[in-house]
PDB file of C-alpha atoms in Angstrom:
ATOM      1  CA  UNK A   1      -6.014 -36.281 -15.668  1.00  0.00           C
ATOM      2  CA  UNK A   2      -5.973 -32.797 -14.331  1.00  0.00           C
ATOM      3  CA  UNK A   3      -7.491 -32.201 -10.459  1.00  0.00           C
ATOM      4  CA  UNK A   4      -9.544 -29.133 -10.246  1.00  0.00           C
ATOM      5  CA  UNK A   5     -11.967 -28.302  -7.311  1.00  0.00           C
ATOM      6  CA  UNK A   6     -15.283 -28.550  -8.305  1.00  0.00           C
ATOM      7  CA  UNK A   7     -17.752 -25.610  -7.622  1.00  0.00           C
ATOM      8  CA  UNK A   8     -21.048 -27.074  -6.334  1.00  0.00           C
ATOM      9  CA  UNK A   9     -24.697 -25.734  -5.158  1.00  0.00           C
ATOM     10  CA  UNK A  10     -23.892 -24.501  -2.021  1.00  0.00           C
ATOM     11  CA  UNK A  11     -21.035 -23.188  -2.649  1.00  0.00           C
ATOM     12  CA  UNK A  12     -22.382 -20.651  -4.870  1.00  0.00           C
ATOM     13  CA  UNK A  13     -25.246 -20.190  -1.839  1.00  0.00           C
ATOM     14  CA  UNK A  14     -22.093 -19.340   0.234  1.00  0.00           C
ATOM     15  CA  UNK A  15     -20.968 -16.635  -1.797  1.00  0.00           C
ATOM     16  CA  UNK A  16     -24.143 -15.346  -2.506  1.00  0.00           C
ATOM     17  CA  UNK A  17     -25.674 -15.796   0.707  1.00  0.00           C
ATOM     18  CA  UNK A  18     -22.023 -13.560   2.163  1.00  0.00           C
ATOM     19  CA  UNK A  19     -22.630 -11.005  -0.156  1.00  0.00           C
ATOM     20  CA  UNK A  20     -25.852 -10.011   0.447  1.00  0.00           C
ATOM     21  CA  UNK A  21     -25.038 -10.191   4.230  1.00  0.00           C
ATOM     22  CA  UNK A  22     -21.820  -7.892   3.780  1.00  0.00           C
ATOM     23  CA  UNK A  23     -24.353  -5.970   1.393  1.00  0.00           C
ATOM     24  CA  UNK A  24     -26.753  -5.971   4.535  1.00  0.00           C
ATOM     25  CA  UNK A  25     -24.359  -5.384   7.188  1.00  0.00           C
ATOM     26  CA  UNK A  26     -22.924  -2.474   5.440  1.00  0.00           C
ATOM     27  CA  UNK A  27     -25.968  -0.327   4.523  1.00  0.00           C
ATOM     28  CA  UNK A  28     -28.057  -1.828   7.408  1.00  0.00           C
ATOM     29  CA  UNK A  29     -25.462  -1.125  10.277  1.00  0.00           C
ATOM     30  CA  UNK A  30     -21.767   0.121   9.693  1.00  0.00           C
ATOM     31  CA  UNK A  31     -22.561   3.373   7.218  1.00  0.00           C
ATOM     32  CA  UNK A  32     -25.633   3.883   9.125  1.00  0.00           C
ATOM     33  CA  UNK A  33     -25.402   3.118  13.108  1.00  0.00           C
ATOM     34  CA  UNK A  34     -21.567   3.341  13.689  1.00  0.00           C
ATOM     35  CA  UNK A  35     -20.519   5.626  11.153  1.00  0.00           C
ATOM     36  CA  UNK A  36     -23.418   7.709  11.947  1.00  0.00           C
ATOM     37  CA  UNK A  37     -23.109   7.387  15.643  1.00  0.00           C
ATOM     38  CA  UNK A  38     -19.091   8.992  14.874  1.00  0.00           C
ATOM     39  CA  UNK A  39     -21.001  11.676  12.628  1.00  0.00           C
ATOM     40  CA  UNK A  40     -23.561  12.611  15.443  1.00  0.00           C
ATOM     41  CA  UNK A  41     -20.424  12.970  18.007  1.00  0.00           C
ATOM     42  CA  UNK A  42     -17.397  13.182  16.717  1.00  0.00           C
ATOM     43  CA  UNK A  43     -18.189  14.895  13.096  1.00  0.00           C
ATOM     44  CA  UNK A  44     -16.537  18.653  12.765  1.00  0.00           C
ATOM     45  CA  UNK A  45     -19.237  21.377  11.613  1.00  0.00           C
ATOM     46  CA  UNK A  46     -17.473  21.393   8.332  1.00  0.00           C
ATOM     47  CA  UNK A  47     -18.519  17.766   7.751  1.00  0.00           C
ATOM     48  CA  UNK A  48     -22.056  17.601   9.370  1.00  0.00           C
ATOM     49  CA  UNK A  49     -22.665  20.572   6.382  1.00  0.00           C
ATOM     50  CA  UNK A  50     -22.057  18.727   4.001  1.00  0.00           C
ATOM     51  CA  UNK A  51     -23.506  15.295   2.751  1.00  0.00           C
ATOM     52  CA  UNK A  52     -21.162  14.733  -0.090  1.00  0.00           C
ATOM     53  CA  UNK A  53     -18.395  14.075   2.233  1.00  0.00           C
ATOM     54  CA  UNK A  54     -20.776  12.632   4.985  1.00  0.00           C
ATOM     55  CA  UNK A  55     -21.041   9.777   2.184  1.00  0.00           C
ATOM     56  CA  UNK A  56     -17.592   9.447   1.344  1.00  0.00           C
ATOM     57  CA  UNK A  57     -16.813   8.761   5.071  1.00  0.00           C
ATOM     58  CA  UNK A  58     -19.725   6.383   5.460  1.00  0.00           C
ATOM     59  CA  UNK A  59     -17.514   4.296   2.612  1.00  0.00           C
ATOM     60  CA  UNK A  60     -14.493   4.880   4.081  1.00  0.00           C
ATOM     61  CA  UNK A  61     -15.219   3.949   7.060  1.00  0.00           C
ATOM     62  CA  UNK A  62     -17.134   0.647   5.815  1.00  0.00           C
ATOM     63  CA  UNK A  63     -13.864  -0.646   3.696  1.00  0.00           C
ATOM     64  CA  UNK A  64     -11.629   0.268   6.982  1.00  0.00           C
ATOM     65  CA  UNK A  65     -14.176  -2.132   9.461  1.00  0.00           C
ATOM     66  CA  UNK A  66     -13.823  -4.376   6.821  1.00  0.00           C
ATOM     67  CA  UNK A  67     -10.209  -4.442   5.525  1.00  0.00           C
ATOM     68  CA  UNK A  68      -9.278  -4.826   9.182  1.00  0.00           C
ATOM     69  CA  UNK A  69     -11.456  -8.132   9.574  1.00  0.00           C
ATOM     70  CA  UNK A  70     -10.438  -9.712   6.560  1.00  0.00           C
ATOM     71  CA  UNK A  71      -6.684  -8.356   7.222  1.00  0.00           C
ATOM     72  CA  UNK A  72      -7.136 -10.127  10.957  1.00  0.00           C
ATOM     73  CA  UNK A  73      -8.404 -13.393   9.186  1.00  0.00           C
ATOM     74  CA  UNK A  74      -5.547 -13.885   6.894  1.00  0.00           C
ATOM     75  CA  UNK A  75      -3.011 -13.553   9.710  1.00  0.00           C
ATOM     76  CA  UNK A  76      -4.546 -15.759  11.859  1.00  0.00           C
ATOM     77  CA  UNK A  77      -5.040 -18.699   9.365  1.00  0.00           C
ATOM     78  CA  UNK A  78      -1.959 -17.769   6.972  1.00  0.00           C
ATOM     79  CA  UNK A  79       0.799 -17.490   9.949  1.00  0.00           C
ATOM     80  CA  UNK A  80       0.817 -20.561  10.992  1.00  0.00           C
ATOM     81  CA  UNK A  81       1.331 -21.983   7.580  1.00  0.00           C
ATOM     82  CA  UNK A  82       5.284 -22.762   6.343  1.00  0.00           C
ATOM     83  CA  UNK A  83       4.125 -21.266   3.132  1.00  0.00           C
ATOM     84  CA  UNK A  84       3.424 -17.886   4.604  1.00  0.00           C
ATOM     85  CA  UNK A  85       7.415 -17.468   6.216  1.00  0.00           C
ATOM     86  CA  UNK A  86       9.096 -19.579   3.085  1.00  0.00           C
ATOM     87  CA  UNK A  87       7.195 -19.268  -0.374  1.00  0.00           C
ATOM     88  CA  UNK A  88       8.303 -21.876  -2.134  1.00  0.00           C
ATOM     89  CA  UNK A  89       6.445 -24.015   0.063  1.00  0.00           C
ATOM     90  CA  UNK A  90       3.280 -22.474  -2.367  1.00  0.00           C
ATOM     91  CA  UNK A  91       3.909 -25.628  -4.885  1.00  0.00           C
ATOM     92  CA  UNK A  92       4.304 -28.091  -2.457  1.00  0.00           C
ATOM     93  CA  UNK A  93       1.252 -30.909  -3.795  1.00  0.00           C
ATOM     94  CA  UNK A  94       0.293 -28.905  -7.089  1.00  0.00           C
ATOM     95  CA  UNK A  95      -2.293 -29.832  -8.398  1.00  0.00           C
ATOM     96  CA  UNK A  96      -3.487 -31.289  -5.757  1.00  0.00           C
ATOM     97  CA  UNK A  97      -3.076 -29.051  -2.767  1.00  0.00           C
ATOM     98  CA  UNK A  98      -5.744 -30.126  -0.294  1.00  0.00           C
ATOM     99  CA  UNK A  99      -8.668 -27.544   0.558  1.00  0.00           C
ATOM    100  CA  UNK A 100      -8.833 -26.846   4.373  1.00  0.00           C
ATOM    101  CA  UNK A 101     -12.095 -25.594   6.122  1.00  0.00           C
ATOM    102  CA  UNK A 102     -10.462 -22.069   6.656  1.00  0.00           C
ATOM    103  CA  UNK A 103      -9.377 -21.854   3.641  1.00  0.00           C
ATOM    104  CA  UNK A 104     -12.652 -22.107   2.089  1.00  0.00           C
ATOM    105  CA  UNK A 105     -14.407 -19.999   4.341  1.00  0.00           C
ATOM    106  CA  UNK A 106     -11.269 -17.474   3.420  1.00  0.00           C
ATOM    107  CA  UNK A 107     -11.893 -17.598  -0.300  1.00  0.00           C
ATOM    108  CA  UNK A 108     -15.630 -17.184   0.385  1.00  0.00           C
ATOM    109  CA  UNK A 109     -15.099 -14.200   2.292  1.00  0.00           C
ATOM    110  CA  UNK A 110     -12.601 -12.809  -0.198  1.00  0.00           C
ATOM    111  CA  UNK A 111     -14.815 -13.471  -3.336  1.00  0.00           C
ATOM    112  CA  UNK A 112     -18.004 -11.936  -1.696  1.00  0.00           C
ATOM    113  CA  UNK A 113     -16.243  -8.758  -0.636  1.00  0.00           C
ATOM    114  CA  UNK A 114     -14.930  -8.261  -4.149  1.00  0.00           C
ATOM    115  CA  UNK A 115     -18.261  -9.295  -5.621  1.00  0.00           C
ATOM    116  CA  UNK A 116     -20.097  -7.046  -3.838  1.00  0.00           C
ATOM    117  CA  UNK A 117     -17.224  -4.171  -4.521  1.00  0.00           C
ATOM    118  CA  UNK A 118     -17.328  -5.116  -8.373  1.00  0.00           C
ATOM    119  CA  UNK A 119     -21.632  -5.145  -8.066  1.00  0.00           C
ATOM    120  CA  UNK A 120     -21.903  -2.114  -6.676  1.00  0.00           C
ATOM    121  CA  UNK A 121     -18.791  -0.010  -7.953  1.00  0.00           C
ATOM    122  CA  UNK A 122     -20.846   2.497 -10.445  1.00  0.00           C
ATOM    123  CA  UNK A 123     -23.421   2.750  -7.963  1.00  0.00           C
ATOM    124  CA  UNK A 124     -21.600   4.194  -4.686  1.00  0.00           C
ATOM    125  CA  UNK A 125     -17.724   4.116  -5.522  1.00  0.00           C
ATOM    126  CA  UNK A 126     -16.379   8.117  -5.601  1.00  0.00           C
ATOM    127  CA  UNK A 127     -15.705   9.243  -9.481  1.00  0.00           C
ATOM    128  CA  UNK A 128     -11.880   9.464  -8.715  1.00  0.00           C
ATOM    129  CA  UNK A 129      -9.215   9.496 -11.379  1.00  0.00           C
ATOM    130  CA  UNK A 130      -8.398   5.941 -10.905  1.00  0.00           C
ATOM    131  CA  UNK A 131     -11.798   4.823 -10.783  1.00  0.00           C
ATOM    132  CA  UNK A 132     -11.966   2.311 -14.112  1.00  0.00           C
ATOM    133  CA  UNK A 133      -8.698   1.069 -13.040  1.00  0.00           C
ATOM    134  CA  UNK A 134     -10.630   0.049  -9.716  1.00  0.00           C
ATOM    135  CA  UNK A 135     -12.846  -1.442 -11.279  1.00  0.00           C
ATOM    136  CA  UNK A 136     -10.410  -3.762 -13.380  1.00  0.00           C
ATOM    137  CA  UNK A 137      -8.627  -4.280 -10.511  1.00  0.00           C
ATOM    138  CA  UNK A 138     -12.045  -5.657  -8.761  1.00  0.00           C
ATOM    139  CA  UNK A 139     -12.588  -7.841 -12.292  1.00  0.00           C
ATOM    140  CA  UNK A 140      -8.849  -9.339 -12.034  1.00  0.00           C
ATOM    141  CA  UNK A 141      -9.203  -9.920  -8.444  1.00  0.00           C
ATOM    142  CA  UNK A 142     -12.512 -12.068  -8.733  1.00  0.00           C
ATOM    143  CA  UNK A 143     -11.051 -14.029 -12.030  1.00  0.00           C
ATOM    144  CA  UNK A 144      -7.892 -14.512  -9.374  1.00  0.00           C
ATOM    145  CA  UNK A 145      -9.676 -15.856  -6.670  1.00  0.00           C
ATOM    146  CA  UNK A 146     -11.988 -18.096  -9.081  1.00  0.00           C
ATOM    147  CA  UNK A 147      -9.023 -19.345 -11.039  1.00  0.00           C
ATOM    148  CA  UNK A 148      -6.784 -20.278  -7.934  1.00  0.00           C
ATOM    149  CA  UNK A 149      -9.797 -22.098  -6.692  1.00  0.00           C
ATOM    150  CA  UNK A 150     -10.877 -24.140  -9.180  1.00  0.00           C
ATOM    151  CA  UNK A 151      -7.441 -25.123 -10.470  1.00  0.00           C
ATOM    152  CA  UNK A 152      -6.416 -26.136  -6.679  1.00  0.00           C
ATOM    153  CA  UNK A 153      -3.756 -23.368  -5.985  1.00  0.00           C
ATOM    154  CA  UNK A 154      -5.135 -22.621  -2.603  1.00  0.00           C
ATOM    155  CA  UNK A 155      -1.541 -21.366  -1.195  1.00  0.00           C
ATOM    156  CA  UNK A 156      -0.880 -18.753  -3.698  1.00  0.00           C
ATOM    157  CA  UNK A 157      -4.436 -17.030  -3.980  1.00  0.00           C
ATOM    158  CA  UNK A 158      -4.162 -16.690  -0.371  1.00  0.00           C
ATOM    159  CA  UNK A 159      -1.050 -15.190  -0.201  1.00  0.00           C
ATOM    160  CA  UNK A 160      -1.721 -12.601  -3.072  1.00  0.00           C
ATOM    161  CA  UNK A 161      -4.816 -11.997  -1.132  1.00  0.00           C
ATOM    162  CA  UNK A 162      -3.534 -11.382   2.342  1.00  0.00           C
ATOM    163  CA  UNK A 163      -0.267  -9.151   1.201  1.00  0.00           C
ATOM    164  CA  UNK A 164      -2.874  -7.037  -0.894  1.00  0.00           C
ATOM    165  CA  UNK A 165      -5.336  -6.648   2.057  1.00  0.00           C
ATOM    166  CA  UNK A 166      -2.342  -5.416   4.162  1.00  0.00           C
ATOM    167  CA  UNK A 167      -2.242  -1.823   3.191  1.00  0.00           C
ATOM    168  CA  UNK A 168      -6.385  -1.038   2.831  1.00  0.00           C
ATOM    169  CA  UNK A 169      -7.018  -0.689   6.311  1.00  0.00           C
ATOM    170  CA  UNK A 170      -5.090   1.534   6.986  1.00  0.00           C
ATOM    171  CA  UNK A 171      -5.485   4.062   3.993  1.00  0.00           C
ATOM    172  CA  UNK A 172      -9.101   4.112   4.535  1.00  0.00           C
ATOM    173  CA  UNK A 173      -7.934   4.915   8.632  1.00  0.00           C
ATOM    174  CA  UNK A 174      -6.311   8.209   7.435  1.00  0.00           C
ATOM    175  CA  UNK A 175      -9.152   8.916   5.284  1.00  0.00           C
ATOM    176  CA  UNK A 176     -11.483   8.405   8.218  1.00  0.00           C
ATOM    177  CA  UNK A 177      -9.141  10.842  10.099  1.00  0.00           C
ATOM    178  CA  UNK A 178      -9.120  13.182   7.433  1.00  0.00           C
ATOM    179  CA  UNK A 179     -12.661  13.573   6.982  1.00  0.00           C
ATOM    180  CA  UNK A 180     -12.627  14.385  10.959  1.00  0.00           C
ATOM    181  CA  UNK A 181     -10.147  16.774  10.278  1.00  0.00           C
ATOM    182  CA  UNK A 182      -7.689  14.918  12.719  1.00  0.00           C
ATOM    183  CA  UNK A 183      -4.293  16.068  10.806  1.00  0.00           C
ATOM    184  CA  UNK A 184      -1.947  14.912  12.777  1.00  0.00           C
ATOM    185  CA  UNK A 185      -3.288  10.943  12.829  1.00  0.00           C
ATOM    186  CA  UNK A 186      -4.400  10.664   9.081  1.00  0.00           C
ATOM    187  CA  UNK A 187      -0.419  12.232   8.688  1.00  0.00           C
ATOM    188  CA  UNK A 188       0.350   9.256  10.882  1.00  0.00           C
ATOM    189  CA  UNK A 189      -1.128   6.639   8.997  1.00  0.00           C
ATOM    190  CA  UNK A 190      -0.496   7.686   5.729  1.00  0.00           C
ATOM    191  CA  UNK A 191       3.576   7.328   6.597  1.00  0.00           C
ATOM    192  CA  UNK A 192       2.601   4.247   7.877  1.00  0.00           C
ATOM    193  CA  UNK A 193       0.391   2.971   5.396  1.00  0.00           C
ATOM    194  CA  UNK A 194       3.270   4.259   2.261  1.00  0.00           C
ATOM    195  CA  UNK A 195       5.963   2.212   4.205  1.00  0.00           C
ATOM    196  CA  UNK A 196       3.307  -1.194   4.146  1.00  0.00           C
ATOM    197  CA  UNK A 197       2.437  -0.124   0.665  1.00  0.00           C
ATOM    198  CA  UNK A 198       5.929  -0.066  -0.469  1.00  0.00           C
ATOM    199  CA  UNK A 199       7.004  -3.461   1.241  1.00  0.00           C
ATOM    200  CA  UNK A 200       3.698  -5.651   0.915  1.00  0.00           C
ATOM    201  CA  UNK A 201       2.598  -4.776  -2.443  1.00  0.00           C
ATOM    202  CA  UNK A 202       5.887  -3.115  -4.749  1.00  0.00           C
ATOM    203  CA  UNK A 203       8.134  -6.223  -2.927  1.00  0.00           C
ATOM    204  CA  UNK A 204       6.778  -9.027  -1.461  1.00  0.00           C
ATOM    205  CA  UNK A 205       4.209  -9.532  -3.922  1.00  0.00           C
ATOM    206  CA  UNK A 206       6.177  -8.709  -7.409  1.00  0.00           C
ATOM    207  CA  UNK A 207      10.073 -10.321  -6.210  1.00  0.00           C
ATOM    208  CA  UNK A 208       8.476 -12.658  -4.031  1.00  0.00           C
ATOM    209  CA  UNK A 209       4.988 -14.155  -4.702  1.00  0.00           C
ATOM    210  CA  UNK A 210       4.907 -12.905  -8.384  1.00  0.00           C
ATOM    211  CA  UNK A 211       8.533 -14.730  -9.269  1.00  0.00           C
ATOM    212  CA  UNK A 212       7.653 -18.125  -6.991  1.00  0.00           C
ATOM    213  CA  UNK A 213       4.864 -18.147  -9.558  1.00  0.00           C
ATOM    214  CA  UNK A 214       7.118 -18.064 -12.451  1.00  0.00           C
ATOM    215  CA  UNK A 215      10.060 -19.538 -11.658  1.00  0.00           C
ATOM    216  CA  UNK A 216       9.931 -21.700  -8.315  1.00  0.00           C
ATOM    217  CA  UNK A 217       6.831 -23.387  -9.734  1.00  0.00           C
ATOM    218  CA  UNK A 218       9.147 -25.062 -12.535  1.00  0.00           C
ATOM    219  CA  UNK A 219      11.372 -26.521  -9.970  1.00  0.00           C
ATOM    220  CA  UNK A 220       8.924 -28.174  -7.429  1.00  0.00           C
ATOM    221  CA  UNK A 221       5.982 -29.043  -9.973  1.00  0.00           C
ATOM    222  CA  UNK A 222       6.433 -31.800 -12.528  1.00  0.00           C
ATOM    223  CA  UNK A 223       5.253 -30.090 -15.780  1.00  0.00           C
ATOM    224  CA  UNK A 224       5.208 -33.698 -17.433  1.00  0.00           C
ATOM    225  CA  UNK A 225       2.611 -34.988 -15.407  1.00  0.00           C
ATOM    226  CA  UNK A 226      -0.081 -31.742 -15.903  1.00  0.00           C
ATOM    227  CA  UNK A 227      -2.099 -31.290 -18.694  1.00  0.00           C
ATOM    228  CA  UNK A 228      -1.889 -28.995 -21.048  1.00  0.00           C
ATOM    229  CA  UNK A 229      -5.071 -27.011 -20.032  1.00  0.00           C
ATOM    230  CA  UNK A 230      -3.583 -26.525 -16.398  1.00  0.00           C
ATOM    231  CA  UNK A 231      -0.600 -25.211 -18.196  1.00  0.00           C
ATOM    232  CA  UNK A 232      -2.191 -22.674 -20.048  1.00  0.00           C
ATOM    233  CA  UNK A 233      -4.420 -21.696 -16.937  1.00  0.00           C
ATOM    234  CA  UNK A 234      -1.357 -21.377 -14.583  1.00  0.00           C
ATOM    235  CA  UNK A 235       0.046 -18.567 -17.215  1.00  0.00           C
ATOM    236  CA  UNK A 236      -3.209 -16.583 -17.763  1.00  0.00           C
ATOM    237  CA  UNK A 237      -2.672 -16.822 -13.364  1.00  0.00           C
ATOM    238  CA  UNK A 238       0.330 -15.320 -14.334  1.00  0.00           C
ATOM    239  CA  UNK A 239      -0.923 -12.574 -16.756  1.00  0.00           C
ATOM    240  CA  UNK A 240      -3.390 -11.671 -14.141  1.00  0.00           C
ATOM    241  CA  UNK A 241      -1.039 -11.537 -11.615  1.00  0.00           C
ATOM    242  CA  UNK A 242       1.083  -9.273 -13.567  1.00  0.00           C
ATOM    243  CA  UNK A 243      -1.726  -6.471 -14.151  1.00  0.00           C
ATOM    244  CA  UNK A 244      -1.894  -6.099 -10.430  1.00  0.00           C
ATOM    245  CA  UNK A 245       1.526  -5.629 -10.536  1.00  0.00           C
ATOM    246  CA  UNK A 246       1.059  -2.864 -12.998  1.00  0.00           C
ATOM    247  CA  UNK A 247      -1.931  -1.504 -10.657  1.00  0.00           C
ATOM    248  CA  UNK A 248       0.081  -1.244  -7.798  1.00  0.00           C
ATOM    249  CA  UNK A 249       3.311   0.418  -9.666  1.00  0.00           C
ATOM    250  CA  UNK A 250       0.626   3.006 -10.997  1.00  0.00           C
ATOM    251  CA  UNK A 251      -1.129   3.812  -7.552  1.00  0.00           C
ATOM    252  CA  UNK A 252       2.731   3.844  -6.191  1.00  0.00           C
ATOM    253  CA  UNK A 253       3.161   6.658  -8.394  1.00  0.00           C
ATOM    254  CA  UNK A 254       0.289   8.656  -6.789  1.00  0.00           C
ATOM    255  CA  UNK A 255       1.516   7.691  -3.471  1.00  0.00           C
ATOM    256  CA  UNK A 256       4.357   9.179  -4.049  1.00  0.00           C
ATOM    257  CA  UNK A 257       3.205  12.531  -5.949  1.00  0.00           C
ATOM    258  CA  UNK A 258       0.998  13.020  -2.888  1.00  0.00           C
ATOM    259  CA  UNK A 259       3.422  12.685  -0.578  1.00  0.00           C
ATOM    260  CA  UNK A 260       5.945  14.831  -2.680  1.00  0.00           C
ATOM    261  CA  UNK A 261       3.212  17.603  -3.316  1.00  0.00           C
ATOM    262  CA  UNK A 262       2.747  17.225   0.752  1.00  0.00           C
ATOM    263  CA  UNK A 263       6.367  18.226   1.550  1.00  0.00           C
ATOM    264  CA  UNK A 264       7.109  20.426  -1.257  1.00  0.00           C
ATOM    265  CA  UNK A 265       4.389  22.412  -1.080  1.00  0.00           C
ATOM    266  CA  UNK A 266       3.027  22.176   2.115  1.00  0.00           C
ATOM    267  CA  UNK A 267      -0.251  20.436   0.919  1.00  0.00           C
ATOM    268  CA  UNK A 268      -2.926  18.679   2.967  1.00  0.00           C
ATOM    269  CA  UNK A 269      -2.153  14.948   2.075  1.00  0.00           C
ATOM    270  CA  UNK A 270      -4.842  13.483  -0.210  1.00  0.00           C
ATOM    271  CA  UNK A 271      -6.326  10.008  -0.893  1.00  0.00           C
ATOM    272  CA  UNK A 272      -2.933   7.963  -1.863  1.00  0.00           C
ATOM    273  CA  UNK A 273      -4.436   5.776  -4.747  1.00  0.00           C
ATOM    274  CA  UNK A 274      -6.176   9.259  -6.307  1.00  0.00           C
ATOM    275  CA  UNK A 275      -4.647  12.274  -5.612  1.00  0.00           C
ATOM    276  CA  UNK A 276      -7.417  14.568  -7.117  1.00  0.00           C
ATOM    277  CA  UNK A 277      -9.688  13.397  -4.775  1.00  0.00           C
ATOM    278  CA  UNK A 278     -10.271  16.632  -1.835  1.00  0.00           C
ATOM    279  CA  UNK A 279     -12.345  17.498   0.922  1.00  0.00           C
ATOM    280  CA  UNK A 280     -15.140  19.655  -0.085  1.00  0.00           C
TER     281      UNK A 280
END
């Protein structure tokens, strides 16, 4: 009989009742007291001039409050887990990997951010050249998060959550920066974000969270005891898992040209997953 985690009532009150608070909390008070309070003090004439850009770092700054949280989160429930230092601990009781309180509250979190991001992306997300990919990558995400829930793979949805959550704080910090014209700290953070790019999302998530869930699954799960349905479920995971590694290799590329076009040329560093995108 295959164990999946059943999705009741209130659990989809949780995720609806988080998403219209992060909905609230967003437009109520970070893009309009703090990141107007920064605007009202902090803001160079270039930027208080112009509204189009006073938007864009509303957003920016709302993903970087909230990529930090969620970033803070995951390290505090993930690092004290053998899973998170030694990955093949990820299959360890499939399919029947027990469902902590943190861990719910984690995939609730997750799920309503995305949800909201998904919801909302033709409304306020910035036209950039990557913008339908965005959006596919919100659609994968969500079908990630659902799928590792309800089939009980609590371990790895976490982990592909938390190593993709590591870099987005800090590219939407030099964005912040560069919208206050502070060039020498959004320089800062985008070496430091390319380096955390690089390692979190182009090598610990395709050689080492990406190939536990191909290979080290077939060594500590016994495949005769699942049914087929889980089978088939665990390789659409896989398939899903795969187009984010695709998603990442193509925003590496654009990392890369920007910071290429930024030594070569001498160029004001630009938004690393879109490099058309410029300050008005």
């Amino acid at each position: 009989m295959i164990h999946t985690q059943p999705v009741y009532a209130s659990d989809v009150l949780a995720v609806v009742g988080v998403t219209l608070l992060v909905l609230i909390i967003r437009k109520g008070f970070i893009e309009t007291a703090l990141a107007g309070f920064i605007l009202d003090e902090y803001a160079p004439k270039s930027l208080k001039h112009n509204e189009q850009n006073q938007t864009k770092f509303r957003h920016s700054f709302y993903k970087m409050c909230s990529h930090f949280i969620q970033l803070a989160i995951g390290y505090n429930l993930l690092s004290t887990q053998e899973y998170f230092y030694d990955m093949q601990y990820m299959w360890i009781g499939v399919p029947y990997q027990p469902l902590t309180r943190g861990i719910y509250w984690y995939y609730i979190l997750q799920f309503s951010y995305y949800l909201s991001e998904a919801t909302t992306h033709f409304l306020y997300a910035t036209r950039r050249k990557d913008f339908y990919q965005m959006f596919v990558h919100h659609i994968v995400t969500i079908l990630l998060i659902s799928m590792s829930y309800v089939l009980t793979v609590f371990r790895v949805g976490t982990m592909v959550m938390f190593y993709h959550d590591m870099m987005d704080p800090f590219l939407e910090t030099a964005k912040v920066f560069k919208y206050l014209e502070k060039k020498s700290l959004c320089n800062i953070m985008f070496a430091f974000l390319t380096i955390i790019y690089f390692y979190s999302r182009l090598y610990v998530y395709p050689f080492h969270i990406v190939y536990s869930s191909i290979f080290d699954v077939l060594v500590h799960v016994e495949i005769a005891g699942i049914e087929p349905i889980y089978i088939v479920s665990h390789y659409i995971i896989i398939v899903l898992l795969l187009i984010l590694v695709g998603l990442n290799c193509m925003w590496g590329y654009f990392l890369l040209k920007s910071l290429y076009k930024s030594l070569r040329y001498k160029q004001e560093l630009n938004d690393a997953r879109s490099d058309d995108e410029h300050v008005d």
